[in-house]
Amino acid sequence: MKNPLLNTGELGIFALGGLGEVGKNTYIYEIEDQIFIVDAGILFPDEHLLGIDYVIPDYTYLLENEERIVGLFITHAHEDHIGGIPYLLKKVNIPKIYASGIAVDLIEYKLLEHPDIKPPKIEEYKSHYKYSFKHVELSFIRLNHSIPDMFGFVFRTPQGILFHTGDFKIDFTPVGPAAEYDKLAAIGSEGVLCLLSDSTNAERDELIPSDSKIGKSINELFSRMSGRIIIATFASNMYRIQQIIESSVLNNRKVAVFGRSMERAIEAGMQTGYIKAPKDTIVSGEQVNRVKPNELTILVTGSQGEPLAALSRIANGSHRQIKAMPGDTVIFSSSPIPGNQEGINRTINKLFRLDVEVITHGPLADTHTSGHGAQQDLKLMLSLIRPKMFIPMHGEHRMLKHHKELAMDCGVKEENILIMDNGDVAAITQDSIRLAGKVTAGEVYIDGTGIGDIGSTVIKERKLLSEEGLFSVVLSVNTQTKKLVNEPTIISRGFIYMKGNEEITQSLANEAKKIVVAELGKKLYNELNLKQAVIDHLNQKIFDLTQRRPLVIPIVVDLKST
Ligand SMILES: [Zn+2]
Ligand SMILES: [Zn+2]
């Protein structure tokens, strides 16, 4: 059994998520009859998906080919690479998860929140390990990124070497362990058949500053502050958290931590040794108000303006322990993820109202750097690996296109580069690459704890509700006497003011009345038909009168038994 799109001698590479978007990275390598899944991420939706917490890939292909799956291989612990794991495990039988370092801890934490899942064994790989499968040998190359323990994957296949970078940047003065450039050069000179590389910053030509530079700049900033410092960053960025702790210690400050994911990150970071703090540096939430303002750093979640995060609560004045006040400085050690700018601006405006100083990353204050390499970094990768074939990954379509240009500049032939969408299958032999067709690859919406119970109709209704309002009409009928018992009652929200629009309301009530009478008079009365008729007629009538399309909801009450 193998993928019918692939001919004998071809291996397949495709994505269920990650191509044409930044998020839900899930890449599939099909080598002979075996399936290797690389990462299982989620995507944080932008505001047009109302009330949706996140989006995961459609796992149908994996479910249908379950018995061929060798394992799930995790490059690193960012949510766009591990956030989908619980949902994948609920749906598909995965024999083993391979992960390294901090990713093992963070996956374990994540699975604790889903006690209904019986997780497979998590095999912890190290950068010098090699795993042999039936047709493939897998080894690892450590690279630098904004979270510790990020590894690229080297697949040695019958067709040749495939290299999957994961997320990376070139940082010659990293905060943690150095990247294994020697291994990159070694597989490059051995000959790499196909490279898949991170395209997130392929449009940017500037140099991405080293993480250690940001540490210096944060320290510098701290030394100038005289009041409390409230600093927000990504909970997954252990290096940054460590830099913030170090700068606090150097400037005689204690550190208080707020926000569940931040507390969890500190715990995991301390266990793995990525976060170290001298004894008594970290103070508890209860102690926090006993520390002098100039001796306190408050480390919080909410750098993306997430409404429930600690920083947003502080800005709202609804945080239990921290009340922001003049003299405080709030530092964003982060940059906005596309789609989040509005939420961040809301938080910043609220902080300004509280007369708090706000510092965001910008030309005046280097408080953040990207974890994704820009053009120079990507070209260095291409030059070291010197791949025959190239598939840009991890990026929106235009980023993938820019990355293709860079690859051509570095000598990859245009006919050997494929820009793909999720579901497109690349079929590769040792000397050819072609688009072989498509497998199922859609989006599944997650709202609260349900999986995929939210269809696109629900999203449409929520959109309608938020933009056009709601129009509901209550119809009391007696199906025995076939009569309308009361005048229709009209309820509207976010659509028109009832007051001052009595004329419209009355004419809509009359319209509803006419329909009810007509429907009740029919030989075969059916409540569903009545509702549909009310919706159809009122939709049209409301549009004629107001040029708007609210969500119309008829409520039928049958009073026959009373
Ligand atoms: Zn990442
Ligand atoms: Zn990523």
XYZ file of C-alpha atoms and ligand atoms in Angstrom:
564
model
C 0.000 0.000 0.000
C 1.254 3.452 -0.855
C 0.006 6.807 -2.059
C -1.680 6.195 -5.454
C -0.393 9.572 -6.661
C 3.185 8.307 -6.484
C 4.837 6.124 -9.115
C 7.284 3.343 -8.288
C 10.580 4.854 -7.261
C 9.077 8.172 -6.189
C 8.882 9.538 -2.675
C 6.222 12.029 -1.674
C 6.415 15.285 0.264
C 3.410 17.396 1.160
C 1.915 19.559 3.879
C -1.426 19.362 5.645
C -0.634 22.786 7.091
C 2.131 25.376 6.830
C 2.117 26.222 3.122
C 0.408 29.493 2.210
C 0.177 30.445 5.877
C 2.250 30.846 9.004
C 0.744 28.255 11.303
C -0.468 24.662 11.774
C 2.756 23.255 10.370
C 2.219 19.586 9.553
C 4.488 18.107 6.889
C 4.309 14.581 5.555
C 7.204 12.564 4.123
C 6.074 9.392 2.388
C 9.029 7.181 1.746
C 8.227 3.828 0.143
C 5.302 2.552 2.228
C 6.126 4.558 5.358
C 4.730 7.877 6.535
C 6.742 10.296 8.663
C 4.825 13.236 10.135
C 6.921 16.297 10.896
C 5.245 18.586 13.455
C 1.560 18.995 14.331
C 0.803 22.669 14.816
C -2.154 24.962 15.216
C -2.940 28.280 13.620
C -4.209 31.249 15.577
C -7.048 32.662 13.534
C -7.401 36.344 12.749
C -10.510 38.205 13.715
C -12.721 37.122 10.826
C -13.083 33.681 12.416
C -15.294 34.856 15.244
C -15.063 32.930 18.463
C -12.703 30.339 17.024
C -9.812 29.579 19.347
C -7.632 27.962 16.749
C -7.472 26.096 13.493
C -5.953 22.648 12.909
C -5.418 20.730 9.666
C -7.864 18.181 8.352
C -6.253 14.859 9.364
C -8.355 12.692 7.019
C -5.352 11.575 4.948
C -3.527 10.410 8.060
C -6.599 8.624 9.378
C -7.025 6.774 6.084
C -3.364 5.752 6.036
C -2.976 5.241 9.763
C -1.298 1.839 9.576
C 1.618 3.249 7.559
C 2.540 5.994 10.068
C 5.965 5.516 11.625
C 5.720 8.400 14.081
C 5.340 12.088 14.727
C 8.658 13.950 14.685
C 8.758 17.327 16.426
C 11.307 19.974 15.378
C 10.633 22.342 18.313
C 8.031 23.365 20.868
C 6.302 26.387 19.327
C 2.512 26.137 19.190
C 2.502 26.297 15.394
C 4.444 22.991 15.579
C 3.063 21.168 18.643
C -0.333 22.780 19.350
C -2.213 20.255 17.218
C -0.803 17.164 18.955
C -3.793 16.514 21.276
C -6.228 16.817 18.368
C -4.111 14.597 16.121
C -3.864 11.955 18.864
C -7.630 12.041 19.394
C -8.189 11.268 15.755
C -5.268 9.193 14.518
C -3.266 6.377 16.073
C 0.348 7.595 16.294
C 2.793 4.861 17.382
C 5.441 7.204 18.822
C 6.311 10.876 19.243
C 9.946 11.904 18.793
C 10.896 15.192 20.460
C 13.873 16.773 22.144
C 14.679 18.767 25.298
C 12.206 21.439 26.229
C 9.731 20.124 23.634
C 9.336 16.886 25.613
C 8.363 18.819 28.746
C 6.018 21.175 26.950
C 4.275 18.330 25.096
C 3.843 16.462 28.381
C 2.331 19.572 30.001
C 0.012 19.997 27.050
C -1.189 16.391 27.228
C -1.922 16.742 30.953
C -4.735 19.076 29.938
C -6.304 16.255 27.925
C -6.690 13.396 30.408
C -8.945 11.559 27.934
C -5.963 10.871 25.655
C -3.739 7.884 26.199
C -0.572 9.308 24.708
C 1.996 7.209 22.864
C 5.533 6.990 24.166
C 7.553 10.165 23.742
C 11.036 9.217 22.595
C 13.555 11.900 23.498
C 16.109 12.307 20.722
C 19.470 14.028 21.063
C 21.320 15.807 18.305
C 23.854 12.984 17.870
C 21.227 10.201 17.680
C 20.405 8.265 14.523
C 17.236 6.249 14.017
C 16.990 3.522 11.391
C 13.612 2.703 9.885
C 12.822 0.259 7.097
C 13.862 2.558 4.235
C 15.089 5.633 6.029
C 17.751 6.772 8.414
C 16.893 9.895 10.393
C 19.425 12.203 12.057
C 19.330 15.711 13.517
C 21.018 19.099 13.205
C 20.703 21.683 15.978
C 19.807 25.173 14.762
C 19.112 28.498 16.500
C 15.615 29.813 16.960
C 13.583 31.775 19.515
C 13.049 28.687 21.666
C 15.718 26.239 22.856
C 16.113 22.808 21.279
C 15.150 23.370 17.679
C 16.365 20.660 15.296
C 16.424 20.220 11.535
C 15.802 16.678 10.221
C 18.015 14.760 7.814
C 16.198 11.905 6.056
C 18.505 9.498 4.226
C 16.214 7.796 1.705
C 16.726 5.417 -1.240
C 16.345 8.475 -3.508
C 18.808 10.684 -1.624
C 19.112 13.037 1.348
C 16.178 15.261 2.297
C 16.763 18.118 4.724
C 13.902 19.746 6.635
C 15.220 22.870 8.408
C 12.416 23.548 10.879
C 12.364 27.203 12.039
C 15.753 28.873 12.234
C 17.902 31.923 12.045
C 21.649 32.239 11.818
C 22.891 33.601 15.147
C 26.663 33.651 15.544
C 26.359 34.777 19.171
C 23.353 32.802 20.358
C 22.232 32.758 23.975
C 22.049 28.950 24.120
C 24.102 26.249 22.355
C 25.517 27.072 18.924
C 24.004 25.698 15.728
C 25.769 22.705 14.171
C 27.063 24.428 11.036
C 29.609 21.645 10.516
C 26.799 19.122 10.046
C 25.050 21.424 7.560
C 28.243 21.736 5.536
C 28.844 17.983 5.750
C 25.480 16.969 4.279
C 25.935 19.791 1.743
C 29.137 18.261 0.438
C 27.680 14.771 0.571
C 24.854 16.041 -1.672
C 21.311 16.931 -0.689
C 18.502 15.924 -3.013
C 15.811 18.237 -1.627
C 15.699 21.054 0.927
C 12.624 22.342 2.726
C 13.409 25.647 4.420
C 11.666 28.245 6.645
C 10.311 31.170 4.578
C 8.835 33.400 7.330
C 11.255 36.300 6.783
C 12.117 35.662 3.127
C 10.853 39.143 2.228
C 13.131 40.915 4.685
C 16.541 42.002 3.542
C 17.855 43.338 6.868
C 20.050 41.446 9.271
C 18.147 39.857 12.116
C 19.950 40.908 15.321
C 21.491 38.258 17.523
C 19.677 37.280 20.693
C 22.648 38.286 22.821
C 22.376 41.844 21.483
C 18.806 42.020 22.788
C 20.003 40.864 26.203
C 22.444 43.790 26.350
C 19.790 46.231 25.263
C 17.297 44.987 27.860
C 19.950 45.287 30.542
C 20.705 48.827 29.425
C 17.019 49.702 29.525
C 16.594 48.233 33.016
C 19.544 50.254 34.347
C 17.733 53.476 33.446
C 14.413 52.592 35.106
C 13.530 53.823 38.564
C 9.988 52.474 39.047
C 8.408 49.058 38.633
C 9.076 47.272 35.369
C 6.283 45.228 33.847
C 7.652 43.252 30.913
C 5.757 41.046 28.472
C 7.241 38.452 26.158
C 6.405 35.101 24.568
C 6.279 32.421 27.244
C 8.081 30.008 24.916
C 11.098 32.287 24.555
C 13.165 30.823 27.390
C 16.278 32.710 26.333
C 14.476 36.024 26.621
C 13.009 35.052 29.982
C 16.510 34.196 31.171
C 17.820 37.551 29.896
C 15.049 39.362 31.761
C 15.893 37.477 34.954
C 19.611 38.235 34.523
C 18.990 41.932 33.887
C 16.765 42.042 36.954
C 19.426 40.440 39.142
C 22.088 42.839 37.806
C 19.829 45.776 38.658
C 18.857 44.496 42.114
C 15.348 43.555 41.170
C 13.232 40.593 42.237
C 11.057 38.948 39.596
C 7.356 38.163 39.947
C 5.700 36.025 37.279
C 2.073 36.220 36.182
C 0.172 34.249 33.561
C -0.271 30.492 33.421
C 1.830 29.841 30.330
C 4.648 32.021 31.725
C 4.616 30.184 35.060
C 4.673 26.878 33.212
C 7.555 28.055 30.989
C 9.613 29.053 34.015
C 8.970 25.684 35.618
C 9.921 23.776 32.455
C 12.892 26.082 31.850
C 14.235 25.534 35.342
C 13.859 21.765 35.047
C 15.837 21.679 31.813
C 18.362 24.260 32.980
C 17.564 26.883 30.363
C 16.326 29.210 33.078
C 18.474 29.843 36.115
C 17.778 32.306 38.890
C 19.692 32.876 42.130
C 17.769 31.803 45.219
C 15.027 34.248 46.302
C 15.012 36.055 42.955
C 11.547 34.849 42.043
C 8.886 36.180 44.410
C 5.345 34.898 44.717
C 2.161 36.756 43.845
C 1.474 37.336 47.540
C 4.890 38.868 48.217
C 4.801 41.151 45.239
C 3.303 44.199 46.888
C 5.873 44.080 49.692
C 8.781 44.649 47.281
C 9.817 48.281 46.632
C 8.856 49.473 43.141
C 12.461 50.035 42.022
C 13.353 46.523 43.149
C 10.690 44.693 41.194
C 10.308 43.272 37.704
C 6.937 41.822 36.818
C 7.140 39.276 34.011
C 3.802 38.713 32.301
C 1.989 37.053 29.417
C -0.062 39.151 27.022
C 2.525 40.548 24.612
C 0.025 39.898 21.807
C -2.856 41.744 23.480
C -4.642 38.451 24.280
C -7.731 39.612 26.187
C -7.417 37.210 29.118
C -3.649 37.407 29.584
C -2.039 39.035 32.625
C -0.966 42.232 30.855
C -4.431 42.834 29.430
C -5.939 42.413 32.890
C -3.421 44.852 34.327
C -4.301 47.335 31.574
C -8.019 46.816 32.268
C -7.553 47.293 35.990
C -9.001 43.815 36.558
C -5.828 42.031 37.711
C -6.159 40.697 41.233
C -2.657 41.489 42.453
C -1.183 44.136 40.169
C -2.585 47.650 39.824
C -0.676 49.700 37.275
C 0.206 53.226 38.366
C 2.202 56.277 37.293
C 5.905 55.511 37.577
C 5.505 52.000 36.143
C 7.099 51.141 32.821
C 5.605 48.469 30.586
C 8.034 46.908 28.108
C 6.938 44.757 25.176
C 9.816 42.362 24.509
C 8.037 40.982 21.480
C 6.742 41.940 18.087
C 3.161 41.637 16.912
C 2.204 38.396 15.199
C 0.259 39.392 12.073
C -3.396 39.843 12.991
C -2.709 40.849 16.600
C -1.826 44.516 16.136
C -5.320 45.735 16.974
C -5.466 43.890 20.278
C -2.002 45.151 21.201
C -3.000 48.741 20.410
C -6.035 48.388 22.653
C -3.809 47.266 25.526
C -1.309 50.068 24.922
C -4.049 52.713 24.850
C -5.422 51.482 28.148
C -1.947 51.588 29.693
C -1.497 55.183 28.511
C -4.761 56.073 30.251
C -3.213 54.806 33.486
C -0.238 57.183 32.928
C 2.123 54.273 32.544
C 5.264 54.546 30.403
C 5.121 52.075 27.480
C 8.150 50.874 25.526
C 7.668 48.712 22.450
C 10.317 47.228 20.216
C 11.497 49.794 17.692
C 14.434 51.899 16.565
C 14.714 53.489 20.024
C 14.653 50.286 22.027
C 15.899 46.911 20.848
C 13.612 44.799 22.957
C 13.033 41.992 20.517
C 14.495 40.060 17.611
C 12.925 37.558 15.264
C 13.598 33.854 15.516
C 13.354 33.476 11.753
C 16.238 34.212 9.427
C 15.920 36.896 6.752
C 17.382 36.814 3.243
C 21.067 36.610 4.242
C 20.378 33.767 6.681
C 18.326 31.880 4.114
C 21.020 32.280 1.465
C 23.642 30.989 3.866
C 21.477 27.903 4.462
C 21.010 27.396 0.712
C 24.750 27.826 0.110
C 25.738 25.355 2.797
C 23.201 22.714 1.777
C 23.461 23.260 -2.011
C 20.289 21.236 -2.666
C 19.363 19.905 -6.079
C 15.664 20.527 -5.404
C 13.941 23.051 -3.218
C 10.507 23.438 -1.590
C 10.051 26.671 0.377
C 7.894 26.022 3.453
C 6.542 27.762 6.574
C 5.133 30.906 5.007
C 2.422 32.731 3.159
C 2.429 32.414 -0.600
C 4.398 35.624 -1.225
C 7.077 34.594 1.285
C 7.412 31.243 -0.506
C 7.822 33.103 -3.826
C 10.540 35.360 -2.396
C 12.312 32.325 -1.026
C 12.208 30.722 -4.483
C 14.035 33.780 -5.898
C 16.714 33.440 -3.237
C 17.149 29.748 -4.069
C 17.578 30.575 -7.758
C 20.172 33.235 -6.814
C 21.992 30.475 -4.953
C 22.044 28.212 -8.002
C 18.977 25.966 -7.677
C 17.412 25.424 -11.120
C 13.940 26.919 -11.501
C 12.450 23.624 -12.751
C 13.648 21.982 -9.528
C 11.726 24.350 -7.247
C 8.110 23.718 -6.306
C 5.880 26.267 -4.635
C 3.013 24.317 -3.162
C -0.214 24.753 -1.256
C -1.394 22.520 1.548
C -2.382 19.173 0.062
C -0.221 19.455 -3.081
C 1.961 16.364 -3.350
C 5.523 16.644 -4.651
C 6.763 13.389 -6.202
C 10.518 13.093 -6.164
C 13.030 10.682 -7.720
C 16.785 11.097 -7.632
C 16.617 13.306 -10.684
C 13.108 14.686 -11.009
C 10.510 16.582 -9.033
C 6.889 16.983 -10.131
C 3.522 17.992 -8.771
C 1.671 14.676 -8.559
C -1.775 15.831 -7.421
C -3.649 16.657 -4.266
C -4.644 14.947 -1.034
C -7.377 16.187 1.334
C -6.130 19.205 3.265
C -8.687 21.533 4.765
C -9.168 23.526 7.918
C -10.849 22.343 11.093
C -12.023 24.963 13.562
C -11.675 24.506 17.278
C -13.904 26.370 19.658
C -13.364 25.697 23.346
C -12.903 21.976 23.763
C -14.881 20.588 20.830
C -13.073 19.468 17.702
C -14.473 20.403 14.389
C -17.962 20.952 15.745
C -17.888 24.406 14.259
C -18.636 24.366 10.579
C -18.268 27.227 8.171
C -22.030 27.947 8.486
C -21.558 28.697 12.157
C -18.749 31.107 11.343
C -20.976 32.735 8.742
C -23.782 33.137 11.281
C -21.437 34.664 13.835
C -20.144 37.081 11.221
C -23.685 37.988 10.243
C -24.623 38.505 13.871
C -21.695 40.782 14.565
C -22.082 42.874 11.448
C -25.791 42.914 10.727
C -27.434 42.062 14.031
C -30.227 39.705 14.912
C -33.914 39.837 14.115
C -36.185 37.399 15.847
C -39.928 36.989 15.623
C -41.936 34.982 18.160
C -45.053 33.362 16.692
C -47.629 31.825 19.027
C -49.824 29.434 17.082
C -52.379 26.794 17.881
C -51.962 23.932 15.432
C -55.249 22.347 16.509
C -57.394 25.350 15.751
C -54.931 26.425 13.023
C -54.866 29.973 14.337
C -52.313 32.558 15.263
C -52.884 33.047 18.997
C -51.111 36.380 19.618
C -49.728 39.175 17.487
C -46.145 38.334 16.470
C -43.522 39.682 18.900
C -40.429 41.205 17.355
C -37.057 41.181 19.090
C -34.052 42.787 17.454
C -30.463 43.222 18.584
C -27.777 45.255 16.865
C -29.978 45.716 13.857
C -32.379 48.647 14.205
C -33.527 50.599 17.188
C -37.092 49.483 17.783
C -37.876 52.962 19.009
C -38.330 55.346 16.104
C -38.696 52.455 13.716
C -42.179 51.366 14.734
C -43.318 51.599 11.158
C -40.738 49.106 9.912
C -41.341 46.822 12.875
C -45.084 46.889 12.322
C -44.825 46.126 8.640
C -42.467 43.193 9.368
C -44.883 41.879 11.998
C -47.710 42.097 9.484
C -45.625 40.262 6.929
C -44.895 37.485 9.439
C -48.570 37.281 10.300
C -49.552 36.817 6.659
C -47.070 33.970 6.265
C -48.268 32.198 9.407
C -51.868 32.382 8.333
C -50.995 31.051 4.892
C -48.880 28.206 6.268
C -51.434 27.209 8.912
C -54.086 27.101 6.181
C -52.130 24.504 4.214
C -53.320 20.897 4.356
C -49.987 19.602 5.520
C -48.762 22.044 8.135
C -45.148 21.622 9.116
C -43.267 23.825 11.570
C -40.001 23.652 9.600
C -41.754 24.858 6.461
C -43.298 27.703 8.412
C -39.917 28.771 9.776
C -38.271 28.598 6.371
C -41.076 30.627 4.789
C -40.745 33.273 7.517
C -36.973 33.437 7.039
C -37.237 33.712 3.244
C -39.943 36.366 3.210
C -38.549 38.452 6.036
C -35.007 38.359 4.649
C -36.287 39.881 1.442
C -38.614 42.371 3.123
C -35.960 43.518 5.618
C -33.475 44.018 2.833
C -36.006 46.032 0.805
C -36.757 48.245 3.797
C -33.297 48.653 5.317
C -30.669 47.326 2.867
C -29.404 45.053 5.633
C -29.349 41.330 6.196
C -29.585 40.494 9.895
C -29.790 36.901 11.057
C -33.516 36.115 11.046
C -34.667 33.647 13.694
C -38.330 32.676 13.885
C -39.454 31.120 17.149
C -42.663 29.124 16.912
C -44.617 28.349 20.086
C -47.404 25.818 19.692
C -50.148 26.413 22.289
C -52.411 23.540 21.236
C -52.434 21.745 24.607
C -53.353 24.778 26.701
Zn 9.162 28.324 15.780
Zn 6.983 27.995 13.237
